[in-house]
Amino acid sequence: MSAESAAEEINFDGLVGPTHNYAGLSVGNLASARNRDTVARPREAALQGLAKMQRLRSLGLAQGVLPPHERPNIQWLRSLGFAGSDGEVWEKAWRSEPTIGRAALASSAMWAANAATISPSADCADGRLHASVANLQTMLHRILEAEQTERTLRRLMPDEARFAVHPALLPHSVLSDEGAANHMRLAGSPGAPGVEIFVYGRTASEVRGGFPARQTLEACHALARRHGLDSFGAIFARQSSEAIDAGAFHNDVVAVAHEHVLFHHQDAFADTAALYTRVREAARGFEPAFVEAPRDRVGLDDAVSSYLFNSQLVRLPGAGSLTLIAPSEVRENNRTASFVAEMIAQPNAAIGQVEYVEVRESMRNGGGPACLRLRIVMTPAERAAAAQGFFLDDALAAKLETWITTHYREELAPADLGDPALVTETQAALDELTRILPLCGDFYPFQRVPQ
Ligand code: SUG
């Protein structure tokens, strides 16, 4: 088998961290606003995420896992002038600066689709796999993620002859970048040269009302340039303002692509016809299939509340068509459930099966199945060169399950969040995790000896 045909797309899911909570931090993300200050269930959230990973493995797909970040982010709080023991730093910050405290506690790195933008080696001029860490500059709590994400990706893909891990673009409104959530790729097979679609919500000079548009065209251009995509390989498409203002704060709330199939809402893009034309012109060696959900069947409100398009689109081993891994909320909404049932029943359907997964705790913060994973297409040689301890197998899943049930609180209510014991607990949990995943040494800032 050639490297091209043996390459596979591997989902790396972010582990939900021990401080998973609902702080209402993301303007324009309706679920985050609606669930602000409700009681979160970190243990259940992490177990739901792990169960999704295991479900995909049981369906025959390769699966990886990425570690949570250190939260509360004591190092950042110290840089803002808080002093004392780690517990004291947290207690003072939480009490005196609630906006900063909430940002320092967020477990939002679990949404690995926002960690980076990945271009498989088949698309890149230098033949290496390129990864650009996202700056996530629109939301304060998310800007904090880039530093650890870069360290994680360098551990996962250490061999610079095969992998190019780029730091985040300068965190500024002009270069606003939210990673793979605004990036799609179409290809005849995962390892064949593909067409990468970068979706942006605004240009840098534009003043837009409504909800924030978190991705600029200028950021997309920079990513395509860095990754060495040729002029055929990169397409830039504008997300529709209606979608953003209806709560589609990332493109992956209204569209998803895999292999030759693009599944999207009718109102996902500013100019759908132009996008189809560009994709058809750029597609090398395959015929793209466009599956559009019409607005009179599925409203933007249904798309945003059910997360129909935040499904994972995958090819199960031996399957003749793609499978949609959809959140169970899609099945609970009559309109999306009946749309999916009809779509998969079509003769020669491009998407011919659906599997429902339960990630309700993440959904309550606006993160569906597709948000929780970063897709990395790897050839067999790249997979062999990656750090093996990040790939999930039954033994690792069992260790992670025990680790979660040992360390995670069952509930986190708003009144619990300022508790200094939370710092000690999360540090103990993360310290143990560095012996379960290949993170030995001083991976987390709290593990470093103070200078
Ligand atoms: O950035 N929610 C995340 C959800 C990210 C979903 N990712 C993708 N669509 N790929 C966000 O809005 C809410 C945190 C809080 O409110 O506590 C949050 O950050």
Short mmCIF file of N, CA and C in Angstrom, two decimals, residues 184 197-201 235-243 251 262 264-280 290 292 295:
data_model
loop_
_atom_site.label_atom_id
_atom_site.label_comp_id
_atom_site.label_asym_id
_atom_site.label_seq_id
_atom_site.Cartn_x
_atom_site.Cartn_y
_atom_site.Cartn_z
N MET A 184 -11.52 23.56 6.68
CA MET A 184 -12.04 22.26 6.22
C MET A 184 -11.14 21.78 5.10
N ILE A 197 -10.02 24.60 2.75
CA ILE A 197 -10.95 25.75 2.74
C ILE A 197 -10.80 26.49 4.08
N PHE A 198 -10.34 27.73 3.98
CA PHE A 198 -10.19 28.57 5.17
C PHE A 198 -11.43 29.48 5.23
N VAL A 199 -12.15 29.43 6.34
CA VAL A 199 -13.39 30.21 6.44
C VAL A 199 -13.15 31.38 7.42
N TYR A 200 -13.45 32.58 6.95
CA TYR A 200 -13.24 33.77 7.79
C TYR A 200 -14.56 34.51 7.97
N GLY A 201 -14.65 35.27 9.06
CA GLY A 201 -15.89 36.01 9.32
C GLY A 201 -15.77 37.48 8.98
N ILE A 235 -8.35 27.72 -0.48
CA ILE A 235 -9.53 28.50 -0.88
C ILE A 235 -9.98 29.29 0.35
N PHE A 236 -10.36 30.54 0.11
CA PHE A 236 -10.80 31.37 1.24
C PHE A 236 -12.27 31.70 1.05
N ALA A 237 -13.08 31.32 2.02
CA ALA A 237 -14.53 31.51 1.88
C ALA A 237 -15.04 32.29 3.09
N ARG A 238 -15.97 33.17 2.82
CA ARG A 238 -16.49 33.98 3.91
C ARG A 238 -17.70 33.32 4.55
N GLN A 239 -17.69 33.29 5.88
CA GLN A 239 -18.86 32.78 6.60
C GLN A 239 -19.96 33.83 6.50
N SER A 240 -21.23 33.41 6.45
CA SER A 240 -22.28 34.42 6.32
C SER A 240 -22.48 35.12 7.67
N SER A 241 -22.78 36.41 7.58
CA SER A 241 -23.03 37.19 8.80
C SER A 241 -24.25 36.66 9.53
N GLU A 242 -25.25 36.16 8.76
CA GLU A 242 -26.48 35.63 9.39
C GLU A 242 -26.11 34.46 10.30
N ALA A 243 -25.20 33.61 9.83
CA ALA A 243 -24.81 32.45 10.64
C ALA A 243 -24.13 32.91 11.93
N ASN A 251 -17.13 28.31 12.09
CA ASN A 251 -17.70 27.66 10.91
C ASN A 251 -18.15 26.24 11.21
N LEU A 262 -18.67 17.74 1.48
CA LEU A 262 -18.87 18.94 2.30
C LEU A 262 -20.35 18.99 2.68
N HIS A 264 -23.17 21.05 4.83
CA HIS A 264 -23.28 22.40 5.40
C HIS A 264 -24.72 22.89 5.40
N HIS A 265 -24.95 23.91 6.20
CA HIS A 265 -26.25 24.57 6.19
C HIS A 265 -26.33 25.53 5.01
N GLN A 266 -27.53 25.73 4.52
CA GLN A 266 -27.72 26.63 3.36
C GLN A 266 -27.19 28.03 3.63
N ASP A 267 -27.27 28.47 4.89
CA ASP A 267 -26.82 29.83 5.21
C ASP A 267 -25.43 29.86 5.84
N ALA A 268 -24.64 28.85 5.62
CA ALA A 268 -23.31 28.83 6.25
C ALA A 268 -22.36 29.86 5.63
N PHE A 269 -22.41 30.00 4.31
CA PHE A 269 -21.40 30.81 3.62
C PHE A 269 -22.03 32.04 2.97
N ALA A 270 -21.21 33.08 2.81
CA ALA A 270 -21.71 34.31 2.18
C ALA A 270 -22.04 34.05 0.72
N ASP A 271 -21.26 33.21 0.04
CA ASP A 271 -21.50 32.95 -1.39
C ASP A 271 -21.24 31.46 -1.68
N THR A 272 -22.27 30.66 -1.52
CA THR A 272 -22.12 29.21 -1.64
C THR A 272 -21.78 28.81 -3.08
N ALA A 273 -22.42 29.46 -4.05
CA ALA A 273 -22.18 29.08 -5.45
C ALA A 273 -20.71 29.31 -5.81
N ALA A 274 -20.17 30.45 -5.37
CA ALA A 274 -18.75 30.75 -5.67
C ALA A 274 -17.84 29.71 -5.00
N LEU A 275 -18.19 29.31 -3.79
CA LEU A 275 -17.38 28.32 -3.09
C LEU A 275 -17.39 26.99 -3.85
N TYR A 276 -18.57 26.55 -4.28
CA TYR A 276 -18.66 25.29 -5.03
C TYR A 276 -17.78 25.36 -6.29
N THR A 277 -17.88 26.49 -7.00
CA THR A 277 -17.10 26.63 -8.24
C THR A 277 -15.60 26.53 -7.95
N ARG A 278 -15.16 27.23 -6.92
CA ARG A 278 -13.72 27.22 -6.59
C ARG A 278 -13.28 25.81 -6.19
N VAL A 279 -14.11 25.12 -5.42
CA VAL A 279 -13.73 23.77 -4.99
C VAL A 279 -13.65 22.85 -6.20
N ARG A 280 -14.62 22.95 -7.10
CA ARG A 280 -14.61 22.08 -8.30
C ARG A 280 -13.36 22.34 -9.13
N PHE A 290 -21.46 17.90 -2.53
CA PHE A 290 -21.95 18.93 -1.62
C PHE A 290 -23.31 18.50 -1.07
N GLU A 292 -26.21 19.92 1.15
CA GLU A 292 -26.68 21.15 1.77
C GLU A 292 -27.99 20.88 2.52
N ARG A 295 -32.66 25.71 4.50
CA ARG A 295 -33.14 26.43 5.69
C ARG A 295 -34.61 26.14 5.99
#
